Amino acid sequence: MSTVQSDALTFECETGNYHTFCPISCVSWLYQKIEDSFFLVIGTKTCGYFLQNAMGVMIFAEPRYAMAELEEGDISAKLNDYEELRRLCLQIKKDRNPSVIFWIGTCTTEIIKMDLEGIAPKLESEIRVPIVVARANGLDYAFTQGEDTVLAAMAQRCPSYQHVKNTDSHVPLVLFGSLPDPVVTQLTLELKKQGIIVSGWLPSKRYTELPVIQEGYYVAGVNPFLSRTATTLMRRRKTKLIGAPFPIGPDGTRAWIEKICSIFNIEPKGLAEREKEIWESLEDYISLIRGKSVFFMGDNLLEVSLARFLTRCGMTVYEIGIPYMDKRYQAAELALLKNTCDEMNIMMPTIVEKPDNYNQLDRIRDLKPDLVITGMAHANPLEARGINTKWSVEFTFAQIHGFTNARDILELVTRPLRRNLSLSELGWDVYSKQG
Amino acid sequence: MKLAYWMYAGPAHIGTLRVASSFKNVHAIMHAPLGDDYFNVMRSMLERDRDFTPVTASVVDRHVLARGSQEKVVENITRKDREEKPDLVILTPTCTSSILQEDLQNFVSRASIETEADVLLADVNHYRVNELQASDRTLEQIVTFYMEKAKCNNILTKKTIKPSVNIIGAVSLGFHNQHDISELKRLFQDLDIQINQVIPENASVHDLKKLPSAWFNFVPYRETGLMTALYLKKEFNMPYIDITPMGIVQTATSIRSIEKLVNALGANVNYEKYIDEQTRFISQSAWFSRSIDCQNLTGKKAIVFGDSTHAAAMTRILHQEMGIHVAWCGTYCKYDEEWFREQVKGFCDEVIISDDHGLIGDLIAKTEPAAIFGTQMERHIGKRLNIPCGVISSPVHIQNFPLSYRPFLGYEGTNQIADLVYNSFTLGMEDHLLEIFGGHDTTEALSIGISAGESLNWSDEAQKELSKIPGFVRGKVKRNTEKFARDCSRNLITLEVMYEAKEKISS
């Protein structure tokens, strides 16, 4: 295990033998977010099986997604990729008439080197439906990074020409990251209170409403896993990235707003009181976790932000497992984490990139944390060994951003503790005969 | 390329993993990219497994793509050998490794020099077989491997003194498999037949060498176990029975064929009295079918769809035992078409062989049956069409892994099936009343809601936001927001007021 000492945060890197969702899972939330889209995952039965099981009941609601299932003839190049994709996309156009078709490249299209980026423009002009290609495969990415690859591809499609002259008092600001509409409204309102106008979101509710992005615009991310999108916006669209902590938890939200305000030379108003009020309203939940310990096994890249928030709540974080750590994109978040640990006078956690689940389980056995935040593969076995767990996936699907939703994070974090508190009186903690 | 939204049977490696993880102390290592270990989630969530699923991945990433797996697979195998001390490690190829065409067999040979555990490469091709076929093949492969090994050591045991049986094909994530196996054990106990081995669920690979001491093999499901039974017949001349004891008639047929078989091998048994007693007095389902309540089911139209074992048995039961009209029945096990057609001949109007759920949905809509017996997909089709559905086959959800005893096989199974069928149709008297009075009319009564008094003004934006909130909590959010607005005397509810309310009066 290689160890790099950076200030006081310790970064380690393990073997990468960990459980996470395949990045094609981003289809499940993105097709709902972008209402006029259709997602075509070009892969095998393995991809399809994962999606249909991971999406659960959503699959029965005629989702705007499908597999282009590769058969032996496609692999051995007996069939012509262009013709095959043309046939499928025409059918999709006929049946669903979407404003855009996303092609999600998978491990298989990578290995057989299917030239999706090359085929797409040709087919696009032939069938007259925009085709956006994103390579969200398990060879390169984990779980939420799938959204990053899709948004990075979409960033290229944002119009650069504005019909009406911009009348805002400041340089336009575009936010990036897919959030449920109510959360978009909430965050937009928070900034509006400070006199900041959000001129657009990537992604928007509809593909046809993608925001204008011009050279010199400011952009800010709302999620920690969007580093490719940030890079694309900076390098290809010549925008300026506001590096801020992410608006997760009242502390993160305040820091996020303050950073954006500082860019526009605005003195933030009433933020300290706002934050204080939110913290006070959370006290009933915080009293349940204060002084307790938590271990993040790592699978969705939200880990640093959540760990920072829970530290502020008074928890001790033993380990922050994370699939991939972009120290530049997350710089402000990492600084806030360090700062939070200092202020709370709590031990600095170790950040373990590409963790090894087997080793982690060993450490969990030794440390006996009060709560393990983990994927569903390990949750039940850990519970059977008397360890409280919360499924990490829920943080991806719950509304956790902004002041308004801080309570929802704690609702999730404290749920196992509240449930197990009520069961603990029964006296059966261990349900497995194995060690 | 095929446009696909949903599939009935999963990819090949799932079948291999289901068999491997069913054995005790067998570890599977998938040669797969990150994220392909979703099997562990299914085991842990659907079966609510208390223990860690013995499946790990040897991760295929960019480096592997560029330089090959090299030492990685071998290291992962030897590492697992040290950490978990398994009896057997099964290297499991996936769709990704199929096209990388690395010499996995070579890795296996190299690793097995260093490991205490035996090491096997699952011989399944992603592009040729599905989950079910792969599970059948993997089980045969493991059994063959250990039989060959035993042959070399010359330690094959003799037949048991009393009649005995191996039950082959109970696997993890199988539809009600665990309950079925308990029921079969009880059945064999009643018949005074000793259980020699049950494989693979909970079996140890070291015990496989004792398989030949049974008098015969019993394969309850078409999907997994037949290849193993055929191998054992060829190698050890062991007879097998593959008549699924599902339903009163088929259970009797199955028992009679067991009688014939063990008598031919020197036993002297007669099970007729047992069958008669069970059918008429112990099991409830034969009498239930005769009872007057069940008359209402006569001639009702149903359709059946599922894997070949369950769909065929269900079709027989509905037609033969309950007098229900099966408009069509079908299976997604396309490779087993011939057997399926043969089994259901004369019990339904039409046979459908397809793995296209869209087609099945359209057919159901066209047929308009009174009840559906199918998989979770058909249940959802039924929901949309407002037709009740009993789930009789995989693929399934977590609710198809019930905690209570719910076998589909044997005599208790017949009771369970009778309940399922009966509860799926609208109950007799209710049916009549609905017909006579044209349905329950409760809409009027329900719409006189719990009013919160005079309503406040909502801005258009806020109104729109409210409509986005899921129906089941919308009323509560509306009431809370209005109460909040009234308390701080605001007469217009804007977006800001809405979210302020959420923050101030959370939960």
Short mmCIF file of C-alpha atoms in Angstrom, two decimals, chain A residues 11-323:
data_model
loop_
_atom_site.label_atom_id
_atom_site.label_comp_id
_atom_site.label_asym_id
_atom_site.label_seq_id
_atom_site.Cartn_x
_atom_site.Cartn_y
_atom_site.Cartn_z
CA PHE A 11 -3.93 9.50 1.06
CA GLU A 12 -3.54 5.83 0.34
CA CYS A 13 -4.16 3.67 -2.66
CA GLU A 14 -5.09 -0.01 -2.54
CA THR A 15 -5.73 -2.75 -5.09
CA GLY A 16 -9.04 -1.55 -6.55
CA ASN A 17 -10.78 -4.78 -5.57
CA TYR A 18 -14.00 -3.20 -4.44
CA HIS A 19 -17.67 -3.41 -5.10
CA THR A 20 -19.47 -0.61 -6.87
CA PHE A 21 -22.14 -0.12 -9.48
CA CYS A 22 -21.24 -0.09 -13.15
CA PRO A 23 -21.22 3.50 -14.46
CA ILE A 24 -23.96 2.69 -16.98
CA SER A 25 -26.30 2.95 -13.99
CA CYS A 26 -26.31 6.73 -14.60
CA VAL A 27 -28.86 5.97 -17.30
CA SER A 28 -31.43 5.28 -14.61
CA TRP A 29 -31.43 8.82 -13.25
CA LEU A 30 -30.39 10.72 -16.36
CA TYR A 31 -33.24 9.48 -18.54
CA GLN A 32 -35.64 10.75 -15.91
CA LYS A 33 -33.85 14.07 -15.60
CA ILE A 34 -33.62 14.76 -19.33
CA GLU A 35 -37.23 14.32 -20.32
CA ASP A 36 -36.87 14.25 -24.09
CA SER A 37 -33.89 11.90 -24.21
CA PHE A 38 -33.43 8.27 -25.09
CA PHE A 39 -30.48 6.27 -23.77
CA LEU A 40 -29.16 3.40 -25.83
CA VAL A 41 -26.62 1.27 -23.99
CA ILE A 42 -24.48 -0.55 -26.51
CA GLY A 43 -23.32 -3.62 -24.67
CA THR A 44 -24.05 -7.20 -23.80
CA LYS A 45 -26.55 -9.20 -21.76
CA THR A 46 -24.32 -8.54 -18.73
CA CYS A 47 -24.98 -4.81 -18.96
CA GLY A 48 -28.69 -5.39 -19.53
CA TYR A 49 -28.96 -7.77 -16.61
CA PHE A 50 -27.29 -5.27 -14.30
CA LEU A 51 -29.56 -2.44 -15.39
CA GLN A 52 -32.78 -4.38 -15.15
CA ASN A 53 -31.95 -5.61 -11.68
CA ALA A 54 -30.46 -2.38 -10.36
CA MET A 55 -33.34 -0.28 -11.64
CA GLY A 56 -35.91 -2.57 -10.05
CA VAL A 57 -39.48 -1.52 -10.65
CA MET A 58 -38.53 1.44 -12.85
CA ILE A 59 -37.88 -1.03 -15.60
CA PHE A 60 -41.56 -1.84 -15.86
CA ALA A 61 -42.54 1.77 -16.46
CA GLU A 62 -41.50 1.79 -20.15
CA PRO A 63 -38.26 3.63 -19.52
CA ARG A 64 -36.68 5.72 -22.22
CA TYR A 65 -33.68 3.46 -22.31
CA ALA A 66 -32.80 0.24 -24.08
CA MET A 67 -29.91 -2.08 -24.75
CA ALA A 68 -28.39 -2.46 -28.14
CA GLU A 69 -27.45 -6.01 -27.31
CA LEU A 70 -24.33 -7.12 -29.14
CA GLU A 71 -24.43 -10.56 -30.63
CA GLU A 72 -21.68 -12.84 -31.83
CA GLY A 73 -21.88 -11.35 -35.34
CA ASP A 74 -21.21 -7.87 -33.95
CA ILE A 75 -18.18 -9.02 -32.00
CA SER A 76 -16.61 -10.82 -34.91
CA ALA A 77 -17.40 -7.85 -37.20
CA LYS A 78 -19.57 -9.99 -39.45
CA LEU A 79 -22.18 -7.28 -39.10
CA ASN A 80 -21.68 -3.66 -39.99
CA ASP A 81 -21.81 -1.41 -36.91
CA TYR A 82 -23.15 1.56 -38.83
CA GLU A 83 -25.98 -0.39 -40.41
CA GLU A 84 -26.91 -2.08 -37.15
CA LEU A 85 -26.99 1.15 -35.17
CA ARG A 86 -28.88 2.88 -37.96
CA ARG A 87 -31.59 0.21 -37.88
CA LEU A 88 -31.97 0.46 -34.11
CA CYS A 89 -31.93 4.25 -33.95
CA LEU A 90 -34.52 4.55 -36.71
CA GLN A 91 -36.75 2.25 -34.72
CA ILE A 92 -36.23 4.35 -31.59
CA LYS A 93 -37.00 7.50 -33.57
CA LYS A 94 -40.18 5.94 -34.92
CA ASP A 95 -41.40 4.56 -31.57
CA ARG A 96 -40.37 7.33 -29.19
CA ASN A 97 -39.37 10.37 -31.22
CA PRO A 98 -36.74 11.65 -28.75
CA SER A 99 -34.94 15.01 -29.10
CA VAL A 100 -31.61 13.28 -28.51
CA ILE A 101 -30.25 9.75 -28.41
CA PHE A 102 -27.41 9.05 -26.02
CA TRP A 103 -25.13 6.18 -26.93
CA ILE A 104 -23.56 4.73 -23.85
CA GLY A 105 -20.38 2.89 -24.76
CA THR A 106 -19.50 -0.10 -22.59
CA CYS A 107 -16.54 -2.38 -21.91
CA THR A 108 -17.36 -4.42 -24.98
CA THR A 109 -17.45 -1.48 -27.38
CA GLU A 110 -14.09 -0.43 -25.94
CA ILE A 111 -12.49 -3.81 -26.38
CA ILE A 112 -13.72 -4.38 -29.91
CA LYS A 113 -12.91 -0.72 -30.62
CA MET A 114 -16.27 0.17 -32.04
CA ASP A 115 -15.88 3.70 -33.37
CA LEU A 116 -18.97 5.24 -31.78
CA GLU A 117 -17.61 8.79 -31.91
CA GLY A 118 -16.92 8.32 -35.58
CA ILE A 119 -20.25 6.74 -36.49
CA ALA A 120 -22.43 9.16 -34.51
CA PRO A 121 -21.98 12.38 -36.58
CA LYS A 122 -22.66 10.53 -39.83
CA LEU A 123 -25.74 8.80 -38.50
CA GLU A 124 -26.89 11.97 -36.79
CA SER A 125 -27.03 13.85 -40.07
CA GLU A 126 -28.70 10.93 -41.77
CA ILE A 127 -31.52 10.36 -39.30
CA ARG A 128 -31.70 13.98 -38.07
CA VAL A 129 -31.66 13.26 -34.38
CA PRO A 130 -28.70 14.46 -32.27
CA ILE A 131 -26.57 11.56 -31.06
CA VAL A 132 -24.36 12.13 -28.03
CA VAL A 133 -21.70 9.53 -27.24
CA ALA A 134 -20.49 8.83 -23.71
CA ARG A 135 -18.13 6.05 -22.74
CA ALA A 136 -19.41 5.01 -19.35
CA ASN A 137 -17.66 1.69 -18.95
CA GLY A 138 -16.39 -0.39 -16.05
CA LEU A 139 -12.88 -0.50 -17.48
CA ASP A 140 -12.32 3.15 -16.69
CA TYR A 141 -15.00 4.40 -14.33
CA ALA A 142 -17.06 3.70 -11.22
CA PHE A 143 -20.77 4.31 -10.59
CA THR A 144 -21.49 8.08 -10.54
CA GLN A 145 -18.59 8.80 -12.88
CA GLY A 146 -20.99 7.58 -15.55
CA GLU A 147 -22.90 10.83 -15.19
CA ASP A 148 -19.63 12.68 -15.52
CA THR A 149 -18.89 11.12 -18.91
CA VAL A 150 -22.41 11.93 -20.14
CA LEU A 151 -22.31 15.55 -18.95
CA ALA A 152 -18.83 16.02 -20.39
CA ALA A 153 -20.19 14.91 -23.76
CA MET A 154 -23.23 17.17 -23.37
CA ALA A 155 -21.05 20.16 -22.49
CA GLN A 156 -19.84 20.07 -26.10
CA ARG A 157 -23.43 20.38 -27.31
CA CYS A 158 -24.41 23.46 -25.35
CA PRO A 159 -25.13 26.35 -27.71
CA SER A 160 -22.54 29.12 -27.66
CA TYR A 161 -24.65 31.76 -29.29
CA GLN A 162 -27.06 33.81 -27.26
CA HIS A 163 -30.01 35.29 -29.04
CA VAL A 164 -30.90 37.88 -26.45
CA LYS A 165 -28.18 40.04 -24.95
CA ASN A 166 -27.30 39.05 -21.41
CA THR A 167 -28.79 41.60 -19.03
CA ASP A 168 -27.58 40.17 -15.71
CA SER A 169 -25.47 42.40 -13.58
CA HIS A 170 -22.68 39.83 -13.44
CA VAL A 171 -20.87 37.47 -15.77
CA PRO A 172 -23.25 34.55 -16.44
CA LEU A 173 -23.01 31.53 -14.15
CA VAL A 174 -23.87 28.00 -15.28
CA LEU A 175 -24.12 25.18 -12.75
CA PHE A 176 -23.38 21.58 -13.67
CA GLY A 177 -24.58 18.30 -12.18
CA SER A 178 -27.85 16.40 -12.52
CA LEU A 179 -30.18 17.04 -9.59
CA PRO A 180 -33.92 16.47 -9.13
CA ASP A 181 -35.93 19.52 -10.20
CA PRO A 182 -36.98 20.56 -6.68
CA VAL A 183 -33.31 20.68 -5.64
CA VAL A 184 -32.45 22.71 -8.72
CA THR A 185 -35.14 25.20 -7.71
CA GLN A 186 -33.90 25.32 -4.12
CA LEU A 187 -30.26 25.98 -5.00
CA THR A 188 -31.23 28.52 -7.65
CA LEU A 189 -33.31 30.38 -5.06
CA GLU A 190 -30.48 30.34 -2.52
CA LEU A 191 -28.21 32.11 -5.00
CA LYS A 192 -30.98 34.47 -6.04
CA LYS A 193 -31.24 35.63 -2.44
CA GLN A 194 -27.61 36.76 -2.75
CA GLY A 195 -28.35 38.53 -6.01
CA ILE A 196 -26.76 35.88 -8.18
CA ILE A 197 -28.64 34.74 -11.26
CA VAL A 198 -28.11 31.17 -12.43
CA SER A 199 -28.31 31.48 -16.18
CA GLY A 200 -28.48 27.76 -16.84
CA TRP A 201 -27.94 24.19 -15.64
CA LEU A 202 -26.11 21.35 -17.30
CA PRO A 203 -28.13 19.17 -17.74
CA SER A 204 -31.40 20.99 -18.23
CA LYS A 205 -34.83 19.36 -18.01
CA ARG A 206 -34.90 18.97 -21.77
CA TYR A 207 -32.08 18.48 -24.22
CA THR A 208 -33.54 21.25 -26.34
CA GLU A 209 -33.10 23.65 -23.42
CA LEU A 210 -29.36 23.15 -22.87
CA PRO A 211 -27.85 26.39 -21.54
CA VAL A 212 -25.79 28.77 -23.60
CA ILE A 213 -22.12 28.56 -22.67
CA GLN A 214 -19.73 31.19 -23.91
CA GLU A 215 -16.08 31.87 -23.36
CA GLY A 216 -15.54 33.62 -20.04
CA TYR A 217 -18.69 32.29 -18.32
CA TYR A 218 -18.36 31.03 -14.79
CA VAL A 219 -19.25 27.41 -13.99
CA ALA A 220 -19.61 25.61 -10.67
CA GLY A 221 -20.12 21.93 -9.89
CA VAL A 222 -22.71 20.65 -7.45
CA ASN A 223 -21.34 17.12 -7.15
CA PRO A 224 -17.86 15.82 -6.36
CA PHE A 225 -17.74 13.26 -9.18
CA LEU A 226 -17.87 15.72 -12.10
CA SER A 227 -14.19 16.28 -12.79
CA ARG A 228 -14.27 15.41 -16.51
CA THR A 229 -17.20 17.75 -17.02
CA ALA A 230 -15.32 20.49 -15.21
CA THR A 231 -12.25 19.88 -17.35
CA THR A 232 -14.28 19.93 -20.55
CA LEU A 233 -16.03 23.16 -19.56
CA MET A 234 -12.71 24.80 -18.82
CA ARG A 235 -10.60 23.53 -21.70
CA ARG A 236 -13.09 23.13 -24.51
CA ARG A 237 -15.65 25.80 -23.63
CA LYS A 238 -13.16 28.27 -22.13
CA THR A 239 -15.19 28.85 -18.99
CA LYS A 240 -13.86 29.69 -15.54
CA LEU A 241 -14.41 27.04 -12.86
CA ILE A 242 -15.37 28.17 -9.39
CA GLY A 243 -13.62 25.65 -7.15
CA ALA A 244 -15.79 25.35 -4.09
CA PRO A 245 -16.81 22.72 -1.59
CA PHE A 246 -20.04 21.01 -2.63
CA PRO A 247 -23.44 22.12 -1.32
CA ILE A 248 -23.95 19.00 0.77
CA GLY A 249 -24.84 19.71 4.39
CA PRO A 250 -25.44 23.25 5.77
CA ASP A 251 -21.68 23.80 6.13
CA GLY A 252 -21.00 22.77 2.55
CA THR A 253 -23.93 24.78 1.22
CA ARG A 254 -22.77 27.92 3.00
CA ALA A 255 -19.18 27.47 1.84
CA TRP A 256 -20.42 26.86 -1.71
CA ILE A 257 -22.52 30.03 -1.75
CA GLU A 258 -19.80 32.09 -0.10
CA LYS A 259 -17.26 31.00 -2.66
CA ILE A 260 -19.56 31.88 -5.54
CA CYS A 261 -20.37 35.24 -3.92
CA SER A 262 -16.69 36.00 -3.51
CA ILE A 263 -16.14 35.50 -7.23
CA PHE A 264 -18.82 38.07 -8.00
CA ASN A 265 -17.60 40.43 -5.26
CA ILE A 266 -20.83 40.08 -3.34
CA GLU A 267 -20.95 40.24 0.43
CA PRO A 268 -23.16 37.28 1.40
CA LYS A 269 -26.18 38.22 3.46
CA GLY A 270 -27.67 36.28 6.31
CA LEU A 271 -25.78 33.09 5.57
CA ALA A 272 -24.32 32.60 9.04
CA GLU A 273 -27.76 32.90 10.63
CA ARG A 274 -29.24 30.62 8.00
CA GLU A 275 -26.62 27.95 8.68
CA LYS A 276 -27.02 28.28 12.43
CA GLU A 277 -30.79 27.90 12.15
CA ILE A 278 -30.43 24.73 10.08
CA TRP A 279 -27.94 23.23 12.53
CA GLU A 280 -30.31 23.96 15.40
CA SER A 281 -33.18 22.28 13.61
CA LEU A 282 -30.99 19.18 13.15
CA GLU A 283 -30.09 18.82 16.82
CA ASP A 284 -32.49 15.95 17.47
CA TYR A 285 -30.70 13.89 14.83
CA ILE A 286 -27.18 15.08 15.64
CA SER A 287 -27.53 14.08 19.27
CA LEU A 288 -27.88 10.49 18.03
CA ILE A 289 -24.57 10.46 16.17
CA ARG A 290 -22.35 12.91 18.08
CA GLY A 291 -19.23 11.13 19.31
CA LYS A 292 -19.92 8.06 17.19
CA SER A 293 -17.62 6.66 14.51
CA VAL A 294 -18.20 6.01 10.83
CA PHE A 295 -16.35 4.10 8.11
CA PHE A 296 -16.90 4.78 4.39
CA MET A 297 -16.06 1.74 2.27
CA GLY A 298 -16.32 3.93 -0.83
CA ASP A 299 -18.24 3.45 -4.05
CA ASN A 300 -19.89 6.68 -5.26
CA LEU A 301 -17.40 9.57 -4.85
CA LEU A 302 -19.74 11.47 -2.52
CA GLU A 303 -17.63 10.18 0.36
CA VAL A 304 -15.43 13.22 1.10
CA SER A 305 -18.35 15.65 1.22
CA LEU A 306 -20.43 13.35 3.40
CA ALA A 307 -17.47 12.66 5.70
CA ARG A 308 -16.85 16.39 6.07
CA PHE A 309 -20.50 17.00 6.96
CA LEU A 310 -20.59 14.12 9.45
CA THR A 311 -17.36 15.35 11.05
CA ARG A 312 -19.06 18.70 11.58
CA CYS A 313 -21.92 16.76 13.19
CA GLY A 314 -19.40 15.46 15.71
CA MET A 315 -18.70 12.03 14.26
CA THR A 316 -15.24 10.53 13.97
CA VAL A 317 -14.49 9.30 10.47
CA TYR A 318 -12.10 6.33 10.51
CA GLU A 319 -11.66 5.87 6.81
CA ILE A 320 -12.89 7.49 3.62
CA GLY A 321 -12.80 4.88 0.89
CA ILE A 322 -13.30 6.43 -2.53
CA PRO A 323 -13.10 4.99 -6.05
#
